Short mmCIF file of C-alpha atoms and ligand atoms in Angstrom, two decimals:
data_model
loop_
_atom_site.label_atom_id
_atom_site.label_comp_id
_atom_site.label_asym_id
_atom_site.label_seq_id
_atom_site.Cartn_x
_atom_site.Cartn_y
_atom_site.Cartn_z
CA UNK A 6 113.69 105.54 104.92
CA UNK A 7 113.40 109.39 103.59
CA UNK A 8 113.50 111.69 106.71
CA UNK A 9 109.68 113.31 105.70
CA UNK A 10 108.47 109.06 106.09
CA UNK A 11 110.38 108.85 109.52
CA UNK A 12 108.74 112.55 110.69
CA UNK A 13 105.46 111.20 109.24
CA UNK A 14 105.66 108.15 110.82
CA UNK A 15 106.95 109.65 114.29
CA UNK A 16 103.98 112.40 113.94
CA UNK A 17 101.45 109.51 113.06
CA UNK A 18 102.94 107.24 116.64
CA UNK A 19 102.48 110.45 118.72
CA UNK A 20 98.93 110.81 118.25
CA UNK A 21 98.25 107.52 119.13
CA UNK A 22 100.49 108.04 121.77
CA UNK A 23 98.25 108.57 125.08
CA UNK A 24 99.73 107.40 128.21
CA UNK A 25 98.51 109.78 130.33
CA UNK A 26 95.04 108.13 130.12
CA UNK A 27 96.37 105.32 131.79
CA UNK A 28 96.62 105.47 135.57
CA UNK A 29 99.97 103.16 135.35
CA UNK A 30 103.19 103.64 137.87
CA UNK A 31 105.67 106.03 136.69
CA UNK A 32 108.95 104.38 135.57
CA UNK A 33 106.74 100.93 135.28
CA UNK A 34 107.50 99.71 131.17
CA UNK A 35 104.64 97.62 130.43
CA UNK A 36 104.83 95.12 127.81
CA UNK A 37 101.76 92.95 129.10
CA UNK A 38 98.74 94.92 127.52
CA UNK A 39 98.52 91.85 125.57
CA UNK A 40 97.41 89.69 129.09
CA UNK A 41 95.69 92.48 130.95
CA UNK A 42 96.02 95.78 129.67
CA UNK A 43 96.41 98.91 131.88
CA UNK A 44 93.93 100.91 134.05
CA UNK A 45 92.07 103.52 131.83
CA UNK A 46 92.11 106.90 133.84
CA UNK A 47 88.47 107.47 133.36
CA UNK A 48 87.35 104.21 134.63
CA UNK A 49 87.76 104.71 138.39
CA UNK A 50 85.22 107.87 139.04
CA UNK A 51 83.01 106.14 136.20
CA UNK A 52 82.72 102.97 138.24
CA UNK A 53 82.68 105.04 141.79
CA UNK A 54 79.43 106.71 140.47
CA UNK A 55 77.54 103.58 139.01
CA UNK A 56 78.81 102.06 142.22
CA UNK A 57 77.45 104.72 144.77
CA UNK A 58 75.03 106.98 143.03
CA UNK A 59 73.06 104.01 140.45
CA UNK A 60 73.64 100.72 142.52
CA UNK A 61 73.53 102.83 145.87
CA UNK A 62 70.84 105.09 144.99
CA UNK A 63 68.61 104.12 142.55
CA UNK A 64 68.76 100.41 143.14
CA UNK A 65 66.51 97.88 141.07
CA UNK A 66 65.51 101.38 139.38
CA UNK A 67 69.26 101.73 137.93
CA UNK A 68 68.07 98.56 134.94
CA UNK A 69 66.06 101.20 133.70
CA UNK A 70 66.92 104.49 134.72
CA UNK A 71 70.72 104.23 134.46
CA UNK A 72 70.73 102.53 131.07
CA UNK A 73 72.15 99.09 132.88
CA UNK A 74 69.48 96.90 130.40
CA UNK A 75 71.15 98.49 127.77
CA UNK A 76 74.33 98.42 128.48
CA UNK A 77 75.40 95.09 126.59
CA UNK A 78 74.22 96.16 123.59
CA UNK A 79 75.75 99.65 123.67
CA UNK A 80 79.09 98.07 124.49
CA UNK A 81 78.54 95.55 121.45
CA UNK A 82 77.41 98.73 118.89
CA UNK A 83 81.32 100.01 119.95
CA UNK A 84 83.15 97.32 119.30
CA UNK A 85 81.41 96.62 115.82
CA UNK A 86 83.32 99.17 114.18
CA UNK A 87 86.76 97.70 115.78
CA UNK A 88 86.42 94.83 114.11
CA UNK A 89 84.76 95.41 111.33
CA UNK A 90 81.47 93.94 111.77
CA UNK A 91 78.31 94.50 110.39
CA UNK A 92 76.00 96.65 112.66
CA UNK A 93 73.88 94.45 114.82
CA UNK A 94 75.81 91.23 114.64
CA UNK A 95 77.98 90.74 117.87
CA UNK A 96 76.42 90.52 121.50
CA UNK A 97 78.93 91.15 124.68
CA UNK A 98 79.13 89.05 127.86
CA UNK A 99 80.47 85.80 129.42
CA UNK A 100 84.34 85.08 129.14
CA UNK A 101 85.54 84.32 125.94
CA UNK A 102 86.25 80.50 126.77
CA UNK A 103 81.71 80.32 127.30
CA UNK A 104 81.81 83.11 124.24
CA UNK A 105 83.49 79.79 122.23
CA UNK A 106 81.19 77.03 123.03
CA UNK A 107 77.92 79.38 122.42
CA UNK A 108 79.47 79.87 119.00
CA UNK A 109 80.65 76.58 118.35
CA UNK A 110 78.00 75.09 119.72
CA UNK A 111 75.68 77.07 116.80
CA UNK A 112 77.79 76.44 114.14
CA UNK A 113 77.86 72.56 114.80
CA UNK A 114 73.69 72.89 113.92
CA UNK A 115 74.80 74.62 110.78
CA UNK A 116 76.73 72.51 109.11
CA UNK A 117 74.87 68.68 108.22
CA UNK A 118 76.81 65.54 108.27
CA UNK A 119 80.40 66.65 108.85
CA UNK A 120 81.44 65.96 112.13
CA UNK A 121 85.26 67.07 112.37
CA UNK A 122 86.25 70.56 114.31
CA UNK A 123 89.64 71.56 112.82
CA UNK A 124 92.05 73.54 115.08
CA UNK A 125 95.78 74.36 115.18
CA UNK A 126 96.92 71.98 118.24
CA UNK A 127 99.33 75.28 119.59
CA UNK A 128 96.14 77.14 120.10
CA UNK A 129 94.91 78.85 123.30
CA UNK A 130 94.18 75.53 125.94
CA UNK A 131 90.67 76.76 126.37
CA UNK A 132 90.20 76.71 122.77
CA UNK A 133 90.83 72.73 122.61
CA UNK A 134 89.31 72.08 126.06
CA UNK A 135 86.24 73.69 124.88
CA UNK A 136 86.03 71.90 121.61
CA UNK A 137 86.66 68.38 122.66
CA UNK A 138 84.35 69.28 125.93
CA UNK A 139 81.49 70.20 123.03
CA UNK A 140 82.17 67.11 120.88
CA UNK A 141 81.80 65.14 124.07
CA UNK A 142 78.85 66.82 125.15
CA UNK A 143 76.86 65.71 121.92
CA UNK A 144 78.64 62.77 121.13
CA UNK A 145 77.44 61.54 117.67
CA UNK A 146 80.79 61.28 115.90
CA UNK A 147 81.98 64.95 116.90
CA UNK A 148 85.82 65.17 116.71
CA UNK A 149 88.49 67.61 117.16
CA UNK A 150 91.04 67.31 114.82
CA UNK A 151 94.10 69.39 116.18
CA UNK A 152 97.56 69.66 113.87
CA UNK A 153 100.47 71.47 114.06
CA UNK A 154 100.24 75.15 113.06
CA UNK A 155 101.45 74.99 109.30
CA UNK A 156 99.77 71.65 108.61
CA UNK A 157 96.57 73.22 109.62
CA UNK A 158 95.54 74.97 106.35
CA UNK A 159 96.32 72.17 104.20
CA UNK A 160 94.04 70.02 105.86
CA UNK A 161 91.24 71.96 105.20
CA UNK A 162 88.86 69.02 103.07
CA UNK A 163 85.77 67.79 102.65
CA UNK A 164 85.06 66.35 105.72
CA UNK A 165 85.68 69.51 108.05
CA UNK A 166 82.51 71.01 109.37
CA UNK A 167 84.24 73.95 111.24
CA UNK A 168 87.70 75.67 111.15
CA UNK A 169 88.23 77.19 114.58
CA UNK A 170 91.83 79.21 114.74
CA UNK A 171 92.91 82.01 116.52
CA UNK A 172 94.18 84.89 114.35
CA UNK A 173 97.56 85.42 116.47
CA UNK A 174 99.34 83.20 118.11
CA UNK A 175 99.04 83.48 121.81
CA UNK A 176 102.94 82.29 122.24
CA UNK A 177 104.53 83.26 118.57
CA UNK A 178 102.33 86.21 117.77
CA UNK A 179 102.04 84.27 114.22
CA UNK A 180 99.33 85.92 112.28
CA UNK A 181 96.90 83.54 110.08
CA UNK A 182 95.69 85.48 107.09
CA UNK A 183 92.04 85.78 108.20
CA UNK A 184 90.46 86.32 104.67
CA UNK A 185 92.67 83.45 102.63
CA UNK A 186 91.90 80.82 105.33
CA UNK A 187 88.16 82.08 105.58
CA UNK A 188 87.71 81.70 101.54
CA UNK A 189 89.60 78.06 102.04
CA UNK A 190 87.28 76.67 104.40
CA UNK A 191 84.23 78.31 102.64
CA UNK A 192 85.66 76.78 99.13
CA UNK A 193 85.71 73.31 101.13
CA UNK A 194 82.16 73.92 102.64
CA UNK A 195 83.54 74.47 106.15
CA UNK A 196 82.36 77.20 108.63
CA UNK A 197 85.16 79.33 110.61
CA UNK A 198 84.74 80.40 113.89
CA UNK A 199 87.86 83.15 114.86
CA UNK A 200 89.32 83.83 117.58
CA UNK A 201 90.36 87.62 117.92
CA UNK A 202 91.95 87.39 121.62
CA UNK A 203 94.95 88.60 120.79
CA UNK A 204 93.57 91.20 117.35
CA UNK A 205 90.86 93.47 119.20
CA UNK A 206 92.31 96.61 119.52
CA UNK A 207 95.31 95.86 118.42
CA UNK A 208 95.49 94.71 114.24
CA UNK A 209 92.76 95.92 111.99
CA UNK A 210 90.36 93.48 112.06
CA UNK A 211 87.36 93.31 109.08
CA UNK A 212 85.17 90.34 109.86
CA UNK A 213 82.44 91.62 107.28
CA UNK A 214 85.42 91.79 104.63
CA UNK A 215 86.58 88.19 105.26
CA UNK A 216 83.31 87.01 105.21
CA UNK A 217 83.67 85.30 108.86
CA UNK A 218 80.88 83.04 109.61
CA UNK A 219 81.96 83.45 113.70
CA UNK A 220 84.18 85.33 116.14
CA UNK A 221 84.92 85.71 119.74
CA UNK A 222 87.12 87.95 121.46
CA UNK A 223 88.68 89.08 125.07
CA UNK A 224 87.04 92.32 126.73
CA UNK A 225 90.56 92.59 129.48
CA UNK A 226 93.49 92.47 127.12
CA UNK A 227 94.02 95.12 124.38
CA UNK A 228 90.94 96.60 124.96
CA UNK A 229 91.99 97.14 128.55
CA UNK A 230 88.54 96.20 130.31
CA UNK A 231 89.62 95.29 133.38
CA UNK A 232 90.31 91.81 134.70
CA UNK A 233 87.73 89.72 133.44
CA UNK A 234 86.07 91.99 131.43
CA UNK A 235 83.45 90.40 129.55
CA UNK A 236 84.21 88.84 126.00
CA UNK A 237 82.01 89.08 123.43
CA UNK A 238 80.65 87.29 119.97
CA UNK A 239 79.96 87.63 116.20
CA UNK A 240 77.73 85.51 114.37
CA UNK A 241 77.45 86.99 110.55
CA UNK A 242 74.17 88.42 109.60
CA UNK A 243 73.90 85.70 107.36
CA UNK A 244 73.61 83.13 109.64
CA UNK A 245 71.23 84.91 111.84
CA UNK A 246 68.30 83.35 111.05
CA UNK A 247 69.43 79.78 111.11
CA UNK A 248 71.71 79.64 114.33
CA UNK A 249 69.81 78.54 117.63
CA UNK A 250 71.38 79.18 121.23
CA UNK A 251 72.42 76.13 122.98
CA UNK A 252 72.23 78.26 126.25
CA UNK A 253 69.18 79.22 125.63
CA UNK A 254 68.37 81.98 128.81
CA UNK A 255 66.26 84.57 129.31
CA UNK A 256 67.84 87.30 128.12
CA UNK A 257 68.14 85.70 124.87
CA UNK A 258 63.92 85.72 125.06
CA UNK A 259 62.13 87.75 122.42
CA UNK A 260 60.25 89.25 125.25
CA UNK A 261 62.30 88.30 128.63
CA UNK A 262 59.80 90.24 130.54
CA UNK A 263 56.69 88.15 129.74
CA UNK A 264 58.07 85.42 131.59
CA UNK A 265 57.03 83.16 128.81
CA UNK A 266 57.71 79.70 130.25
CA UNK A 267 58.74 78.55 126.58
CA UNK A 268 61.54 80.14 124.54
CA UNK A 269 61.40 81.84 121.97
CA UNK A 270 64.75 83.17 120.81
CA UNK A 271 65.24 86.71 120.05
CA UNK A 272 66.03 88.37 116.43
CA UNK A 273 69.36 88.46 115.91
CA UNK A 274 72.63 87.99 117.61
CA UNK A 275 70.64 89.02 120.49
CA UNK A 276 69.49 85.41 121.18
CA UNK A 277 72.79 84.75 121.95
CA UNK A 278 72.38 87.13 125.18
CA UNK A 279 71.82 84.71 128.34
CA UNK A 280 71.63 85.95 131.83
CA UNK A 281 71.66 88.80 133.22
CA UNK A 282 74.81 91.19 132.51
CA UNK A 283 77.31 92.00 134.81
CA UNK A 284 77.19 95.88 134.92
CA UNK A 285 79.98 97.04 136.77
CA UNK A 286 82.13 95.04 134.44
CA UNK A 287 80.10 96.09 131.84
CA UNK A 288 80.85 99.52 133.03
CA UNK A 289 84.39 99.46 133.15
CA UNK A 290 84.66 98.30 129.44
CA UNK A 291 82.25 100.29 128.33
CA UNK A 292 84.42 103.30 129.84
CA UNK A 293 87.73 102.03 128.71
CA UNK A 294 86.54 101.62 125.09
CA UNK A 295 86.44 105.42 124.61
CA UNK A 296 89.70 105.26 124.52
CA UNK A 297 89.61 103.38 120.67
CA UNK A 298 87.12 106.36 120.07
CA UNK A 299 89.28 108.45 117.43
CA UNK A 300 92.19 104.77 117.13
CA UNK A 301 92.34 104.59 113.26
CA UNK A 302 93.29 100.41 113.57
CA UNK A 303 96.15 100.14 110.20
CA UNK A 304 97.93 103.21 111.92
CA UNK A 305 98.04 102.06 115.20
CA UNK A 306 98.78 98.06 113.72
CA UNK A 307 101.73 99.94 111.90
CA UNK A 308 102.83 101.67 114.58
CA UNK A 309 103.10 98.43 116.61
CA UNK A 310 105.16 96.80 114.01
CA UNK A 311 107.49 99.52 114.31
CA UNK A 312 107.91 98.92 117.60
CA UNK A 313 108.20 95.14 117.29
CA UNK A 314 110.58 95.68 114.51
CA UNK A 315 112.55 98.07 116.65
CA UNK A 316 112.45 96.15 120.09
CA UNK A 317 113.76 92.44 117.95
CA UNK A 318 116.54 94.51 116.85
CA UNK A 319 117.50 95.86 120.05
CA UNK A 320 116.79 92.46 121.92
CA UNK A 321 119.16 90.86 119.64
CA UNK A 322 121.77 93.00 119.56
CA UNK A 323 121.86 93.10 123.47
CA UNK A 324 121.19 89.45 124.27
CA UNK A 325 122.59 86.57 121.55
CA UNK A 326 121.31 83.77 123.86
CA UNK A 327 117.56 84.45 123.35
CA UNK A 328 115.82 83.04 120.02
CA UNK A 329 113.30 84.53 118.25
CA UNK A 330 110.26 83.10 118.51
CA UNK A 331 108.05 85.22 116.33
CA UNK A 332 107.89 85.90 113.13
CA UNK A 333 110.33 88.82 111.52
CA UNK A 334 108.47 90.04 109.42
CA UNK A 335 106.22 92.26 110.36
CA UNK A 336 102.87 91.95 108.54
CA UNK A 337 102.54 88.17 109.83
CA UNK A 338 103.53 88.89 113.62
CA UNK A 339 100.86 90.46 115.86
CA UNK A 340 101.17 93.00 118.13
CA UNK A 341 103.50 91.12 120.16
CA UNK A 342 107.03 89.78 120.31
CA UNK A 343 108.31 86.30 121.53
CA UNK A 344 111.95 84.94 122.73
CA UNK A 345 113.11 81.54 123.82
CA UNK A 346 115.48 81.13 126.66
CA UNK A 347 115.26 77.66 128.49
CA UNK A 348 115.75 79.92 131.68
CA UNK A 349 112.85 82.12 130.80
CA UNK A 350 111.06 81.66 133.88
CA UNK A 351 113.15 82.93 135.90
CA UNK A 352 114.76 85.48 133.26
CA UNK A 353 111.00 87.14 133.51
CA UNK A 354 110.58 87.15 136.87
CA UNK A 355 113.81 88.51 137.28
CA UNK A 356 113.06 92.00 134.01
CA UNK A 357 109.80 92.25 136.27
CA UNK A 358 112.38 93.44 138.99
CA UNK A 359 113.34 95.53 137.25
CA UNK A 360 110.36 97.18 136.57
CA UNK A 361 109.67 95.74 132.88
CA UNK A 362 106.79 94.06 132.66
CA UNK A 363 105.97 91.25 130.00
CA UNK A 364 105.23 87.54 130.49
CA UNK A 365 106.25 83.72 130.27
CA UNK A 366 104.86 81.06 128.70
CA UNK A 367 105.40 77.59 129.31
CA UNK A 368 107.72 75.80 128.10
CA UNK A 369 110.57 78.73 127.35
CA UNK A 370 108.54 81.61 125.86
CA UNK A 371 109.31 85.52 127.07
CA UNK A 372 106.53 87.46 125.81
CA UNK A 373 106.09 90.96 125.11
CA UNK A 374 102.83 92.87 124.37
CA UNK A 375 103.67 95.78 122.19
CA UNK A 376 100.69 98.57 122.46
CA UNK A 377 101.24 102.42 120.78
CA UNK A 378 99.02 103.65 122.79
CA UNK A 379 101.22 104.09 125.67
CA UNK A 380 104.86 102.85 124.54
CA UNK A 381 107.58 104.86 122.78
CA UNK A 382 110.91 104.12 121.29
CA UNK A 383 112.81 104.88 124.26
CA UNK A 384 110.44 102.62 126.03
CA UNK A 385 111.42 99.81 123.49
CA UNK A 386 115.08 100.28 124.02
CA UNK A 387 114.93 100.73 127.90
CA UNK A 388 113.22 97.52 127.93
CA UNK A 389 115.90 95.76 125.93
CA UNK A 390 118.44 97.24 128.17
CA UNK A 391 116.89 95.83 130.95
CA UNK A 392 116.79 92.62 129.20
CA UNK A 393 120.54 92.92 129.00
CA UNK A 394 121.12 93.47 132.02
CA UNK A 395 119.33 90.67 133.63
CA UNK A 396 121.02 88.32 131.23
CA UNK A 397 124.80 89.80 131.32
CA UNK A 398 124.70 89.85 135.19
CA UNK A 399 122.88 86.82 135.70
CA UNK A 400 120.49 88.43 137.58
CA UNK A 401 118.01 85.60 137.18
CA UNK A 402 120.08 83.00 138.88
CA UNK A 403 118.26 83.51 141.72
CA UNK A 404 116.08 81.03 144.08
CA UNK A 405 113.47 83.80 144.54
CA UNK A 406 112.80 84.07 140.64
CA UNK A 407 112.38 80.16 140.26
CA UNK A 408 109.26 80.45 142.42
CA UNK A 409 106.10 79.74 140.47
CA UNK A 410 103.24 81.47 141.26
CA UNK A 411 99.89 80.34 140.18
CA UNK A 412 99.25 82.66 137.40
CA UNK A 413 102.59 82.98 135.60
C1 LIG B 519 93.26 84.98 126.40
C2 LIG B 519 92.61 83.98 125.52
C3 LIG B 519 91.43 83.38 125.90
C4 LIG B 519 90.87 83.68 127.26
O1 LIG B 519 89.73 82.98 127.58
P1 LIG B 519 88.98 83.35 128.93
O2 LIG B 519 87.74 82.58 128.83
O3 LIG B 519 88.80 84.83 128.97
O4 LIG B 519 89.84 82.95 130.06
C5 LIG B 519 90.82 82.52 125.00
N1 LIG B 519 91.38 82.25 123.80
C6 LIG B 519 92.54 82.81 123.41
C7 LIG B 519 93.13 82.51 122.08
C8 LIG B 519 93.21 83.69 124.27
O5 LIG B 519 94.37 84.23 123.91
#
């Protein structure tokens, strides 16, 4: 690489670069954005004040005088643009595992006779659990169809009424090509539903450019909403019309205020609103999205891959017994980066001591977020440093590191 592409490249990572808007601990490294991302600094006094001054003080006034009633919507109208979606066509709330069955539960009333859902069997748990809990639900042939991760695309036929993948990889950071599979379900007369979990706010995502028919995503990972932010939904504009709620709640009312005591769905993806938001969480997202407010996505998705490229090499010249579990190259890996180490339990627990964060997945995946926004190069390499240390010493050998905790 010419110097002027490395100084161009370095100028390019530095204004992305913004860790002091995260409230994070000092010498902390924190390769887990990708599970819960950081603390935005300007989400604590934001939340104190909705807290105290609009819950506290205004009260039952706050749904209209604070903006709360709108506050759904305005989140949804920012995170259009981050993925690329039409204006008007995704609605925020619920987790992304209810976010799912609303969606797949529409685009099973879409699509006629066809009664298979066809998923990759490594994806997220919830995923499957939600699809074979939907199939159950309305019984009449409904099957999910789940296949290893490269048989998946071939099996798109004739008799699949929905492809439902996520874009990356939860373990592998293996990233599907969104518009390829989207035109190969659409040229087989399938719908897609995406998953975007692990691609908001961190790969360019253009749902209106692969001509999605559905998408959910996670409000608490790279989008750094807090734990449990809400998810949200996309439901293209062209489906609009035809899709019906299957939890069908008031907000999702034309007119929720009439107290109508029959539904009538609202226009748009608004129909797919149901109950009454949750504000503070709401709040906090709402808040940490300003962060994304001048993100262009392909530079900081580049930036990332640098990173990635730069932390495998490092990784693997420090520590021969882990495997790479991601992809090498670059522009199918996500912005994350995977080793296997039948010890990697306890190899995890024990980096985490050593103040590098990242996280396991069962059965022997070490997982590492990778996020511009607040990691350098000399982040990268400390980190794989780290990694060598805990590995040469055998730091990990340890009783206290073999200790599951419930959330690993
Ligand atoms: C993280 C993740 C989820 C999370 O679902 P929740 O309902 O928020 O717990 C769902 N799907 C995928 C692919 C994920 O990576």
């Amino acid at each position: 690489m010419s110097q002027t592409t490395a100084e161009m490249q370095k100028a390019a990572g530095s204004s992305l670069y913004r860790k002091s808007r995260f409230d994070m601990p000092e010498q902390l490294i924190y390769l887990d954005g990708n599970s819960l991302g950081p603390l935005p600094s300007n989400v604590p006094a934001k939340l104190a004040n909705v807290v105290q001054r609009e819950w506290g003080g205004s009260l039952v006034r706050g749904w209209s005088n604070d903006g709360w009633f709108d506050l759904p919507h305005d989140v949804a109208r920012k995170l259009e643009p981050l993925i690329g979606a039409e204006p008007q066509s995704v609605a925020v709330g619920d987790s992304t595992s209810i976010a799912l069955f609303k969606v797949l539960g529409a685009a099973l009333k879409l699509i006629g006779t066809r009664r298979c859902i066809l998923s990759d069997s490594d994806n997220f748990p919830t995923d499957l659990y939600v699809a074979e809990g939907i199939a159950k639900l309305i019984e009449d042939g409904f099957h999910v169809k789940s296949l290893p991760t490269d048989e998946v695309e071939t099996a798109i036929g004739d008799d699949i009424a929905v492809v439902m993948l996520t874009e990356v990889d939860y373990r592998t950071g293996l990233r599907r090509n969104m518009k390829q599979v989207t035109e190969m379900a659409h040229a087989a007369g399938a719908l897609v539903i995406w998953d975007l979990a692990h691609s908001t706010g961190a790969v360019p995502v253009n749902l209106a450019d692969c001509n999605a028919d559905f998408a959910v995503g996670c409000g608490y990972k790279f989008l750094n909403g807090g734990p449990g932010a809400p998810a949200y939904l996309y439901i293209s504009p062209r489906h609009n019309d035809a899709v019906t709620p299957v939890i069908s709640g008031w907000m999702g009312h034309s007119d929720p205020f009439a107290f109508d005591s029959a539904f009538t769905p609202a226009r748009g993806v608004q129909k797919m609103q149901t109950g009454t938001p949750s504000v503070l969480a709401l709040t906090a997202l709402s808040t940490a999205l300003e962060l994304f407010d001048d993100v262009d996505m392909t530079a900081l998705y580049e930036r990332a891959q640098q990173l990635g490229d730069m932390f495998i090499a490092e990784v693997e010249k420090r520590c021969p017994d882990l495997v790479l579990a991601s992809p090498r190259d670059a522009t199918v890996r996500g912005s994350m980066v995977s080793f296997r180490h039948p010890e990697g339990y306890a190899i995890m627990q024990a980096l985490i001591d050593q103040n590098v964060i990242g996280d396991f997945r069962a059965p022997d995946i070490l997982r590492f977020g990778i996020t511009p926004l607040y990691l350098t190069e000399a982040d990268s390499v400390k980190a794989a440093e780290a990694l060598e240390k805990v590995l040469n010493e055998k730091l990990w050998d340890d009783e206290r590191f073999r200790v599951r905790g419930a959330v690993t």
